[in-house]
Every structure is written in structure tokens, then in C-alpha cells.
Coordinates of N, CA, C and O in Angstrom, one line a residue:
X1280 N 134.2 102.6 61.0 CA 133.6 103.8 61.3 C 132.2 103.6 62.0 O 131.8 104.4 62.8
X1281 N 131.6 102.6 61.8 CA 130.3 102.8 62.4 C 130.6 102.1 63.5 O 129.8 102.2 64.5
X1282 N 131.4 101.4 63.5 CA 130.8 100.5 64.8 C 131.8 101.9 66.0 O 131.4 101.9 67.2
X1283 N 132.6 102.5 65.8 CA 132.8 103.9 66.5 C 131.5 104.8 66.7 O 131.4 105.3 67.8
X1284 N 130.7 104.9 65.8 CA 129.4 105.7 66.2 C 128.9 104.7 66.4 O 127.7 104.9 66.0
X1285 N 129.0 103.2 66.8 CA 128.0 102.6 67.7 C 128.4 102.4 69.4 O 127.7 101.9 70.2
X1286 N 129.8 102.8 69.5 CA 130.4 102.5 70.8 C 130.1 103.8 71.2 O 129.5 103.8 72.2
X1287 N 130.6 105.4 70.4 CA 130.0 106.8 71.1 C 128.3 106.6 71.3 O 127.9 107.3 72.2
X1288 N 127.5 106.0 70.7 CA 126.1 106.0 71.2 C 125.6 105.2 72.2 O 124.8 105.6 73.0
X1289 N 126.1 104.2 72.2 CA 126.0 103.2 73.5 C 126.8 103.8 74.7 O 126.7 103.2 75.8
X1290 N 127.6 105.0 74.6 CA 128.3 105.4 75.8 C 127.3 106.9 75.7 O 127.4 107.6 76.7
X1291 N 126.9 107.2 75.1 CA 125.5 108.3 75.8 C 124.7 107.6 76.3 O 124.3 107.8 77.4
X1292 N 124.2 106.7 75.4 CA 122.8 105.7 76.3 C 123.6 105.8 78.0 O 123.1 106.4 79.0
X1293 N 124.3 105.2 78.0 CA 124.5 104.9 79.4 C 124.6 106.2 80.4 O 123.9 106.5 81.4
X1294 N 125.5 106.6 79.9 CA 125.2 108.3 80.4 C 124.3 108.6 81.1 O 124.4 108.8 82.3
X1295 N 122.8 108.8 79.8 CA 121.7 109.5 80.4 C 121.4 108.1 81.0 O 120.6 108.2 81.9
X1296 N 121.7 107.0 80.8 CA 120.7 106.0 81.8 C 120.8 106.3 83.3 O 119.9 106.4 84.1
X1297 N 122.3 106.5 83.5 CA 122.5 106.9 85.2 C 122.0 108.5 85.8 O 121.5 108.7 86.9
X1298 N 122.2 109.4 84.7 CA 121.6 110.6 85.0 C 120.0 110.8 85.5 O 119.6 111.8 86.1
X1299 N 119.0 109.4 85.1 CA 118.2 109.7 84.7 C 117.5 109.4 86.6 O 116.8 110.4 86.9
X1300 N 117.6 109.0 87.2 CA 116.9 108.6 88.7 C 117.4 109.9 89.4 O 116.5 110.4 90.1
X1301 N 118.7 110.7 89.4 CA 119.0 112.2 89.7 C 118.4 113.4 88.7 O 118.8 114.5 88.9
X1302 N 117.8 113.3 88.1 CA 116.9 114.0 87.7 C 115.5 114.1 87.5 O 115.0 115.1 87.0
X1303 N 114.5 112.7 88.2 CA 113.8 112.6 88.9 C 113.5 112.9 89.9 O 112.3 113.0 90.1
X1304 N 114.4 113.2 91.0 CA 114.6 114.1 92.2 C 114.7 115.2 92.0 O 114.0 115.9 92.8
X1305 N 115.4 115.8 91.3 CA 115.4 117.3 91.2 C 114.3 118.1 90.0 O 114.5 119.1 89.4
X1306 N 113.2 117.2 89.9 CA 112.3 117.4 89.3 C 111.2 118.2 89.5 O 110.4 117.3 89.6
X1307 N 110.5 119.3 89.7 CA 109.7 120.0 90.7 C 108.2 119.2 90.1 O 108.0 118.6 89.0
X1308 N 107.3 119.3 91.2 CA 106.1 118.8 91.0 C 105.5 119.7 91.0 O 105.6 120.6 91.8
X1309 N 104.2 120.0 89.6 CA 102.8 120.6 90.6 C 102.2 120.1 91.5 O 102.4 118.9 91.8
X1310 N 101.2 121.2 92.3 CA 100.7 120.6 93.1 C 99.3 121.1 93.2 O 99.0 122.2 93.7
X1311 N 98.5 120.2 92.9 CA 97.0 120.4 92.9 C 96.3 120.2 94.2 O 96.0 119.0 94.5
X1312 N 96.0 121.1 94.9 CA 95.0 120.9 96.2 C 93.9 120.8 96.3 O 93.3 121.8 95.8
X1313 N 93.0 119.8 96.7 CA 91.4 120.1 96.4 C 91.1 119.7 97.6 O 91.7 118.8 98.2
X1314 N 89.7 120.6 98.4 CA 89.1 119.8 99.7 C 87.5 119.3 98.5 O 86.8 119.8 97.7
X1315 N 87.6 118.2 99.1 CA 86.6 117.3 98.8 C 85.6 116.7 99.9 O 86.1 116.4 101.0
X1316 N 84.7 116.6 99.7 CA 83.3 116.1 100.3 C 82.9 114.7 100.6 O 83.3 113.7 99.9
X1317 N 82.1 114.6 101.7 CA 81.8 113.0 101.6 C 82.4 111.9 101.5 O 83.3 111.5 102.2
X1318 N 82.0 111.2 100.3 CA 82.7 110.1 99.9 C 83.1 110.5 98.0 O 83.3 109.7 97.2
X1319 N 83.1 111.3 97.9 CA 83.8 112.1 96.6 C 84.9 111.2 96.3 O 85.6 110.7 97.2
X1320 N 85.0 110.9 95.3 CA 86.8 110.3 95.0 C 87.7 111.9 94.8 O 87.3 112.9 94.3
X1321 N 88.8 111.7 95.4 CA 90.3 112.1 95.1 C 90.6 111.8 93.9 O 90.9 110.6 93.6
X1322 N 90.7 112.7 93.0 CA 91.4 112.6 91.4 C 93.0 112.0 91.6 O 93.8 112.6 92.3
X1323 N 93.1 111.0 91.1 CA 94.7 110.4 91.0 C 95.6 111.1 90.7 O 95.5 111.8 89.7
X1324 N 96.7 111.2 91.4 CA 98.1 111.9 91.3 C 98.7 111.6 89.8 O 99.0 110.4 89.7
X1325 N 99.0 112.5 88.3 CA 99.6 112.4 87.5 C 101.5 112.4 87.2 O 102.0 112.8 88.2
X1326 N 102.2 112.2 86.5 CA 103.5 111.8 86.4 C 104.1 113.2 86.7 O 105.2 113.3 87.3
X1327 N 103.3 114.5 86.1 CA 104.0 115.6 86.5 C 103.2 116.7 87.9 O 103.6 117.8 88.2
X1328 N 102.1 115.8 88.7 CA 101.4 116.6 89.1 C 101.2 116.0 90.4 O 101.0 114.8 90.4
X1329 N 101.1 116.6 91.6 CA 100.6 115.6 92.8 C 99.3 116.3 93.3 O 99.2 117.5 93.6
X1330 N 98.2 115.2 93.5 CA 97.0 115.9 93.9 C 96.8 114.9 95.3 O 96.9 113.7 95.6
X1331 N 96.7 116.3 96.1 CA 96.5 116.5 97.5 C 94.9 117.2 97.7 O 94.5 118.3 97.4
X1332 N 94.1 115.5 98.8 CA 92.9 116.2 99.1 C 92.3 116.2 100.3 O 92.2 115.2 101.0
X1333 N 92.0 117.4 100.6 CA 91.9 117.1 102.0 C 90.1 117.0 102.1 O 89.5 117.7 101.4
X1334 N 89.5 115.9 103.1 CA 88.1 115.4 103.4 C 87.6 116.4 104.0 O 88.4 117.2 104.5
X1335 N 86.3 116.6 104.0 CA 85.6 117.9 104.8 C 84.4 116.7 104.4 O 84.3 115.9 103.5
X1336 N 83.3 116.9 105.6 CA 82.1 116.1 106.0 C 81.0 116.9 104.6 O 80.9 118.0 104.2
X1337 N 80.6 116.0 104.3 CA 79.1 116.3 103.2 C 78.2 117.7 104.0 O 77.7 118.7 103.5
X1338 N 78.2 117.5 104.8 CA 77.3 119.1 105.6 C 78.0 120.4 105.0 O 77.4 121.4 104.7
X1339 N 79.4 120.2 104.9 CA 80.2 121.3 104.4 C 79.9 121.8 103.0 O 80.4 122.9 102.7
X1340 N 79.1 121.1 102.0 CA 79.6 121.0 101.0 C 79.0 122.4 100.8 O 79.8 123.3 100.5
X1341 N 78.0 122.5 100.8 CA 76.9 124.2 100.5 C 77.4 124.9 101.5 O 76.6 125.9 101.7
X1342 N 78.3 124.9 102.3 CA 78.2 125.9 103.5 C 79.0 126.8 103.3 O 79.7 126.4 102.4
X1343 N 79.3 128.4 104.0 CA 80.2 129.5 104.0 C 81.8 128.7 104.5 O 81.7 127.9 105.4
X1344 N 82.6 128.7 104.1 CA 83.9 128.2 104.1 C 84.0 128.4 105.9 O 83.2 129.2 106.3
X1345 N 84.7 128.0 106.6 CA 84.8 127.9 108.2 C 85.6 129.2 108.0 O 85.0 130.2 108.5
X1346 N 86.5 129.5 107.5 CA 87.9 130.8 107.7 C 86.6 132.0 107.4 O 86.9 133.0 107.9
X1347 N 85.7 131.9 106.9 CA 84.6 133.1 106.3 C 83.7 133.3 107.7 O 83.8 134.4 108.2
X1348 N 83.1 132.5 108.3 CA 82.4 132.1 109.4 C 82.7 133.2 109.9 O 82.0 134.2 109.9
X1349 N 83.8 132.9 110.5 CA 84.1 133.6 112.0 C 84.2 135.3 111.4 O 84.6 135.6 110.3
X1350 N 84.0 136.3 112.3 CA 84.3 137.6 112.5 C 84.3 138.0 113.8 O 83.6 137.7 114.7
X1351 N 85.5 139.1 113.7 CA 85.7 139.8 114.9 C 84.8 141.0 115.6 O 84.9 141.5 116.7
X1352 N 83.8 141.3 114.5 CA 82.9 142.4 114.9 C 82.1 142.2 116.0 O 81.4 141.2 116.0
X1353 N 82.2 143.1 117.3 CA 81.7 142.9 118.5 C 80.4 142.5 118.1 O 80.0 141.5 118.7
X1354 N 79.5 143.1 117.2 CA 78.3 143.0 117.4 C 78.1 141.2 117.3 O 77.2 140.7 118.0
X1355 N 78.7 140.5 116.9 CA 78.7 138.8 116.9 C 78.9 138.8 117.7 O 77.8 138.6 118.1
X1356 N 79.5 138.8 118.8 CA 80.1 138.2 120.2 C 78.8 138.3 121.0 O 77.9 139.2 121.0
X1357 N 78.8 136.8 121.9 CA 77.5 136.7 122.4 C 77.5 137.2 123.7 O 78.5 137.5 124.3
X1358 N 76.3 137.4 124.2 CA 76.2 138.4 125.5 C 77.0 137.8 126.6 O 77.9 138.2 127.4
X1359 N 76.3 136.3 126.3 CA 77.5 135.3 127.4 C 78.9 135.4 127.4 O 79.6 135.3 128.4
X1360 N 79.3 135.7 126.3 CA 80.9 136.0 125.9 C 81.2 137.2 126.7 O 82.0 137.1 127.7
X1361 N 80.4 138.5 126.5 CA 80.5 139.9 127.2 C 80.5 140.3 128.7 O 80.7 141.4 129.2
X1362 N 80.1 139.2 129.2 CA 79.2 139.3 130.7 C 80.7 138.6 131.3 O 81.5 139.3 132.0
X1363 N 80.9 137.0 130.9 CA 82.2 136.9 130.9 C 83.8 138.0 131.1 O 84.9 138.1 131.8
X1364 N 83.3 138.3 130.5 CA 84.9 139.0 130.0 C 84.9 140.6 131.4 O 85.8 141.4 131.7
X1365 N 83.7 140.4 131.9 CA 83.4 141.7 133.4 C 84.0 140.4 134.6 O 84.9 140.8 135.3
X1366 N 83.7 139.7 134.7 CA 84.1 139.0 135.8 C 85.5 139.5 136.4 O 85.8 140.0 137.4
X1367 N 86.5 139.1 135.1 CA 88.0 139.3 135.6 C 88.6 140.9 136.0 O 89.7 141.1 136.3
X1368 N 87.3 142.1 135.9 CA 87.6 143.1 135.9 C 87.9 143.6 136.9 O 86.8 144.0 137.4
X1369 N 89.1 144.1 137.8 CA 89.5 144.7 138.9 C 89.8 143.6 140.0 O 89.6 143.7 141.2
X1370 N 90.3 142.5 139.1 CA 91.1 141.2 140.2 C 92.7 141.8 140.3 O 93.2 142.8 139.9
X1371 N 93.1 141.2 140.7 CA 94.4 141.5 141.6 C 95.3 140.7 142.4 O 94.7 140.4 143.4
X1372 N 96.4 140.1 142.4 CA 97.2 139.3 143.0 C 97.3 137.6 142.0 O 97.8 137.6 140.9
X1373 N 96.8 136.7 142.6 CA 97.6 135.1 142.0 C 96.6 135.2 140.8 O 95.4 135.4 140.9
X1374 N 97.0 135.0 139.8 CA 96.3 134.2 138.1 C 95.9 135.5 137.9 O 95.1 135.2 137.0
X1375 N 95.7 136.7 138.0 CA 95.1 137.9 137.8 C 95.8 138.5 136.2 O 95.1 139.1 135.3
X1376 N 96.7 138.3 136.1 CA 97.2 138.7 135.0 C 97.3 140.4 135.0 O 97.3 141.1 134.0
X1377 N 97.4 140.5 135.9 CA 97.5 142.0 136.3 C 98.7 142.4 137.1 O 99.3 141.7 137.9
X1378 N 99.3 144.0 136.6 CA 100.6 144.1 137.2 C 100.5 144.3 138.8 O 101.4 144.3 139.6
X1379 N 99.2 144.4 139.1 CA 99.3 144.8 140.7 C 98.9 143.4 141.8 O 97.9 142.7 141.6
X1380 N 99.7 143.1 142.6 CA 99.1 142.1 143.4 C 100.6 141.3 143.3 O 101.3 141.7 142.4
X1381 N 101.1 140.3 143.9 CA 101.8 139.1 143.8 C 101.6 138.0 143.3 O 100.9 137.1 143.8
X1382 N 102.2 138.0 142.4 CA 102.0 136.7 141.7 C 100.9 137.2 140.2 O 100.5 136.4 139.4
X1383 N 100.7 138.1 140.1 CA 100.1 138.6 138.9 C 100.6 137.7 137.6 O 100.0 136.8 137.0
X1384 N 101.7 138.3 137.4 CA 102.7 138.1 136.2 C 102.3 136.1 135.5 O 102.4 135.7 134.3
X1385 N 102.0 135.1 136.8 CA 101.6 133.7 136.7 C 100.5 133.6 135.9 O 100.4 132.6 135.1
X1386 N 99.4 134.7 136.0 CA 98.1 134.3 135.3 C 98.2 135.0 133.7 O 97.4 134.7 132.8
X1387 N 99.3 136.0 133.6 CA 99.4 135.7 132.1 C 99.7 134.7 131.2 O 99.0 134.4 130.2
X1388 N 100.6 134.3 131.6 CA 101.1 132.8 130.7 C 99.9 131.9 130.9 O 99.6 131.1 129.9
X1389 N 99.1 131.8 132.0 CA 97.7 130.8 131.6 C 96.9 131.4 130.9 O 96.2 130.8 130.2
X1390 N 96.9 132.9 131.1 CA 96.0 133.2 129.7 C 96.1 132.7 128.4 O 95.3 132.2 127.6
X1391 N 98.0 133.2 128.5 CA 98.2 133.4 126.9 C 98.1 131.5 126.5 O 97.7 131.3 125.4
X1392 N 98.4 130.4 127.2 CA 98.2 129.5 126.4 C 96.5 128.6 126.8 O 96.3 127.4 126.6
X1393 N 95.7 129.4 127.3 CA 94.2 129.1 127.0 C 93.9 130.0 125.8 O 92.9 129.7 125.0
X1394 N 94.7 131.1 125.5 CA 93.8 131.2 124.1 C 94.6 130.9 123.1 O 94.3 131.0 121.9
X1395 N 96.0 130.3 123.4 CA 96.5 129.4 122.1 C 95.5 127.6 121.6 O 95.2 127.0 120.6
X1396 N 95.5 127.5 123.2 CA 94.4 126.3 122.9 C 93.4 126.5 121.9 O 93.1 125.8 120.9
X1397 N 92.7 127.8 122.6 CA 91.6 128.0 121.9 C 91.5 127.8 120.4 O 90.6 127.2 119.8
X1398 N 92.8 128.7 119.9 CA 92.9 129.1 119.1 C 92.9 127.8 117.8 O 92.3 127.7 116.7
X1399 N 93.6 127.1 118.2 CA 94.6 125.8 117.4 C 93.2 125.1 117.3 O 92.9 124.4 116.3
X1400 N 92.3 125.2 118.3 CA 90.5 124.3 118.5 C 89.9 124.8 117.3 O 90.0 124.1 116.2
X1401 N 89.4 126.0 117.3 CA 88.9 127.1 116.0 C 89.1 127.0 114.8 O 88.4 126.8 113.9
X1402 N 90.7 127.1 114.8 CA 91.6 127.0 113.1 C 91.1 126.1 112.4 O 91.3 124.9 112.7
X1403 N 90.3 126.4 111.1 CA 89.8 125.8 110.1 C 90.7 125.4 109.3 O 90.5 124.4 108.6
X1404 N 91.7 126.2 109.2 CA 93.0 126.1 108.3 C 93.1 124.5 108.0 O 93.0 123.7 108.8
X1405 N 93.4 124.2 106.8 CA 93.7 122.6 106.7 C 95.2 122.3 106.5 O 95.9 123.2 106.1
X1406 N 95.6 121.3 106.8 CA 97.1 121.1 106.9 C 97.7 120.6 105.5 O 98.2 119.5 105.4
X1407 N 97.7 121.4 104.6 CA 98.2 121.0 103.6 C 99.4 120.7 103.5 O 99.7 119.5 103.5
X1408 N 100.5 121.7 103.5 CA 101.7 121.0 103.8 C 102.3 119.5 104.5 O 103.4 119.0 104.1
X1409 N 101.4 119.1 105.4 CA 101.6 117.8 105.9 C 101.0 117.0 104.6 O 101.9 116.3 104.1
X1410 N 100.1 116.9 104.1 CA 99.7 116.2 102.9 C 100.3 116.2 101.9 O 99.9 115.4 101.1
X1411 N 101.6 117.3 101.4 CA 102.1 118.0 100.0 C 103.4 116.6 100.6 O 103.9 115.6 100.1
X1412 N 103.7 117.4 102.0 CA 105.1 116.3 102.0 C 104.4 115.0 102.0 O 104.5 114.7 100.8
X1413 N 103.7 114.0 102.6 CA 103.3 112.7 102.7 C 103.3 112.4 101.1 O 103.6 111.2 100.9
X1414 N 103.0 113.0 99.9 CA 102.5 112.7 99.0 C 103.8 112.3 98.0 O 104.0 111.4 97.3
X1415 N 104.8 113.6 98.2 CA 106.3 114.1 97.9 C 106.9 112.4 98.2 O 107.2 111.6 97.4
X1416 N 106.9 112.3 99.7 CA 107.4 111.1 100.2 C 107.1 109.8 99.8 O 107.8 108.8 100.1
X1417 N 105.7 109.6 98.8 CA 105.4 108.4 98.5 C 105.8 108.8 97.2 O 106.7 108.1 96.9
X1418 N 105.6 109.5 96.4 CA 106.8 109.3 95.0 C 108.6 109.2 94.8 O 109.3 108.8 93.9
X1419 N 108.9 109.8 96.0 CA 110.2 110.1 96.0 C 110.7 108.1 96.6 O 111.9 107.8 96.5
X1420 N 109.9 107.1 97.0 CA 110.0 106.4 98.0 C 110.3 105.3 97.1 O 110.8 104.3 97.6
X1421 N 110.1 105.4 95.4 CA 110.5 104.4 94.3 C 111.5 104.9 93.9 O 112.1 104.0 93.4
X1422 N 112.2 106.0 93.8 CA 113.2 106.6 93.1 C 114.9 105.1 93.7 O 115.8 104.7 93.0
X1423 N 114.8 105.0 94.3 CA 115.9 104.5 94.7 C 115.8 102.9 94.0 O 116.6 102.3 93.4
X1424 N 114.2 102.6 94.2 CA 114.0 100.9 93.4 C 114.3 101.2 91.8 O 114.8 100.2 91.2
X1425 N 113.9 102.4 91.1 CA 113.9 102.8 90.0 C 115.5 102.3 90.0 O 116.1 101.3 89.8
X1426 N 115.7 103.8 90.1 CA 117.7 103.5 90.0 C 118.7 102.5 89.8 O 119.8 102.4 89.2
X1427 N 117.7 101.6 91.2 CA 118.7 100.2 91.2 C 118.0 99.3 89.9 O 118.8 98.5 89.4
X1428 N 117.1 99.4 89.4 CA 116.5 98.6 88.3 C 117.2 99.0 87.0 O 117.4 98.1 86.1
X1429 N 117.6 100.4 86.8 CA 118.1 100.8 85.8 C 119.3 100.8 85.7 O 119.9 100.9 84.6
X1430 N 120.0 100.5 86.9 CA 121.6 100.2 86.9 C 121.5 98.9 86.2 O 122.2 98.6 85.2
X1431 N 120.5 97.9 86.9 CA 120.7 96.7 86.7 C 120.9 96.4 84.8 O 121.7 95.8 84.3
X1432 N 119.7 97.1 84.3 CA 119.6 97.1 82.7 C 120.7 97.7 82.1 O 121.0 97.4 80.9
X1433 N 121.5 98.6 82.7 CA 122.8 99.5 82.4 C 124.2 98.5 82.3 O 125.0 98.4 81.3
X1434 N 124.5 97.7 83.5 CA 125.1 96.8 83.6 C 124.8 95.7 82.8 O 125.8 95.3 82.2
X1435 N 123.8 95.2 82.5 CA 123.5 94.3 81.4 C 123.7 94.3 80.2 O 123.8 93.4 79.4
X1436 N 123.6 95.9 79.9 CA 123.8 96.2 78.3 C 125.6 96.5 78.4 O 126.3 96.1 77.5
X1437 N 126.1 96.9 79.2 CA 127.6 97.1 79.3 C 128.1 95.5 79.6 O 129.3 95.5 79.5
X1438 N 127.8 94.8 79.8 CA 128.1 93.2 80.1 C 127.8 92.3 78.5 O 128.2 91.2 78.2
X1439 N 127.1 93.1 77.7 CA 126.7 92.2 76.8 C 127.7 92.9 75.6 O 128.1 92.1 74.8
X1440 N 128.0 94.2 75.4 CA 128.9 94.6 74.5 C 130.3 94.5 75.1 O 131.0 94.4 74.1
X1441 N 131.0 94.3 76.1 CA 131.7 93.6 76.6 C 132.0 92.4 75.9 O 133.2 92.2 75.7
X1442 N 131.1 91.3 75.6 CA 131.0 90.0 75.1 C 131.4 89.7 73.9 O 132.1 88.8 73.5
X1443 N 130.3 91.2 72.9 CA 130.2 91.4 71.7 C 131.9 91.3 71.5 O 132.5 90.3 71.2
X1444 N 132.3 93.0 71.8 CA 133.8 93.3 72.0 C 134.8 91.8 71.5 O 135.2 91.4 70.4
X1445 N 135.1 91.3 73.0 CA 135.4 90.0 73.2 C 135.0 89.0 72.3 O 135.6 88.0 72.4
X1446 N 134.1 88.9 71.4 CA 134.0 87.7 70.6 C 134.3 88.4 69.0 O 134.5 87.6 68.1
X1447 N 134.1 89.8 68.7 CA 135.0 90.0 67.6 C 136.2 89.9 67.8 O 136.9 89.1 67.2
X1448 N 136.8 90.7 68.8 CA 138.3 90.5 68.8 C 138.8 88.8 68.6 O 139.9 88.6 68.2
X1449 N 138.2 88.1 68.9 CA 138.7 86.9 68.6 C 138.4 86.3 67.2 O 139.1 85.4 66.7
X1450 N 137.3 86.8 66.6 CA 137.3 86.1 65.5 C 138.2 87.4 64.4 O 138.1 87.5 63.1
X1451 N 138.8 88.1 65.2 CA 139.8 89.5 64.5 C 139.2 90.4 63.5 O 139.8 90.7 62.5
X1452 N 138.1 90.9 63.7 CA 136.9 91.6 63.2 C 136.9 93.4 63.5 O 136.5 94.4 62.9
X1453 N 137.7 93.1 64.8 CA 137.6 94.0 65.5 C 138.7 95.5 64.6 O 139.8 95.1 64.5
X1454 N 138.7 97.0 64.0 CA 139.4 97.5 63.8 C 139.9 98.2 65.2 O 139.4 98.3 66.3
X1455 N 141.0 98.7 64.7 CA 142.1 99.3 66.1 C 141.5 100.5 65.6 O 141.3 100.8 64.4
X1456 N 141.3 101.5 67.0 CA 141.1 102.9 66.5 C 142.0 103.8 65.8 O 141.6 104.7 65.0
X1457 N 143.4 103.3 66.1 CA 144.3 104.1 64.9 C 144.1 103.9 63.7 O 144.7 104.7 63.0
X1458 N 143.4 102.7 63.0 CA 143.7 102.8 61.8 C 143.0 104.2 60.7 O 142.4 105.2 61.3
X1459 N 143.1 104.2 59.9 CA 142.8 105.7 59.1 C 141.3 105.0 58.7 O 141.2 103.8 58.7
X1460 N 140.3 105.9 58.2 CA 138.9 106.1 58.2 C 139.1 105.7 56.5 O 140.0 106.1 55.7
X1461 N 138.5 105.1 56.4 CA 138.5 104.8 54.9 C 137.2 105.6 53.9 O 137.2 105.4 52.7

């Protein structure tokens, strides 16, 4: 009888041993974001947690956040900005961006991708997501060495009761499962 509840326990062990590198992958991470300063250390990534940090220069550190900075209220917009924006008024024909003239229709698309330029220049936004996956990608990048390491210990424990097996059966130690439980 026992050595039956030692062959059903040795055959769970193994079980979860293979289960276990597929359930490290389907594992969800937290994820802790910090923008950090200077030369600040980055808090180390924990077993259930990934900390992602993104650098911002020491001048930042006391200042209004960049995404706060900016506003659309005309009264901010500088006169140079304003004086600007009269020039293009009552143009007409190539780059005009105006329905009248030939060739109008050409100088919209250079608008619209000078103020995409602009725009992507401006954006204080930090790229977190590029940092969440890079970080994803260096834990997920052992899962496979894991796996093969724990096969390897799985196979060795299945190679050694194997042996076991094989050297009772020879010294006839071994009971047959049919016999009755005493």
C-alpha cells in the first residue's frame, strides 16, 4: 500500500513539475511605473511585479509636469505665433491649402504632416508601453531555460524510480497491483 501512495505522489510531483514553466507564462504581472530623476536608482523588478522607469533630467524634478505646461488658451500664444498665422491669409493656388486656385488640395497634406511633426516634437507623453513590453520580454526570455532545467530534474527523478522499480523487481520485493490490500 504505500509504496502505491508513493508511485500516485511521485506521479503528481511530475505533473505539476511540467505544468509549472506554462503557468509562469500565463501568469499576469503588476506593473509599477515610476519616472525618476537624475541619477536616482530604479527600484528592482520583484517575482510578482515589474518596475518600469522612465529617466527625466534633475531640472524636471520641482517642475510643472510637461503634459500641464502646455495650454491652448489664446491668451498664451505668442504674438509671433499670431502675426504668423496672417501671412497665409487670402493665398490661393500651389501649397495654399485652399479650395480655390490649382493645386490647392497639395498644400494640405504638407500642412497636415508639419503639424504631425510638430506634434510627435511637443509630446511629453513617455513611452511606457515600449518599456512594459522590453521588461515582459526580459522575464519571459528564461522561461524556456527554466523549463528545460526542470525537465531535466523531472527526467532524472523518473530515471531513478525507474531503477528503484527495476532493482526491487529483481530482488522480488516488488507487490503486483492485483494483490488484495492487506
Amino acid at each position: 500500500m504505500m509504496k502505491r501512495l508513493i508511485a500516485v505522489g511521485f506521479s503528481a510531483l511530475t505533473l505539476a513539475a511540467w505544468a509549472a514553466p506554462a503557468a509562469a507564462q500565463d501568469q499576469d504581472y503588476k506593473v509599477n511605473q515610476l519616472i525618476i530623476y537624475g541619477d536616482d536608482a530604479c527600484p528592482q523588478s520583484t517575482a510578482g511585479e515589474i518596475t518600469v522607469c522612465a529617466r527625466k533630467a534633475e531640472n524636471e524634478r520641482y517642475r510643472i509636469p510637461e503634459d500641464l505646461r502646455l495650454s491652448g488658451d489664446p491668451a498664451n500664444k505668442a504674438w509671433t505665433e499670431r502675426v504668423l498665422a496672417y501671412e497665409t491669409v487670402g493665398a490661393t493656388g500651389t501649397n495654399s491649402c485652399s479650395p480655390v486656385g490649382m493645386g490647392g488640395e497639395f498644400g494640405c497634406t504638407q500642412k497636415l504632416l508639419a503639424a504631425a511633426r510638430g506634434e510627435a516634437k511637443e509630446s511629453g507623453a513617455d513611452r511606457f508601453g515600449e518599456l512594459i513590453a522590453k521588461a515582459r520580454e526580459e522575464r519571459l526570455s528564461t522561461v524556456d531555460a527554466d523549463a528545460a532545467e526542470e525537465q531535466g530534474r523531472v527526467e532524472q527523478l523518473e530515471k531513478e524510480h525507474e531503477e528503484r522499480k527495476a532493482a526491487e523487481a529483481a530482488a522480488g520485493t516488488v507487490e503486483s497491483p492485483d494483490d488484495p490490500v492487506q
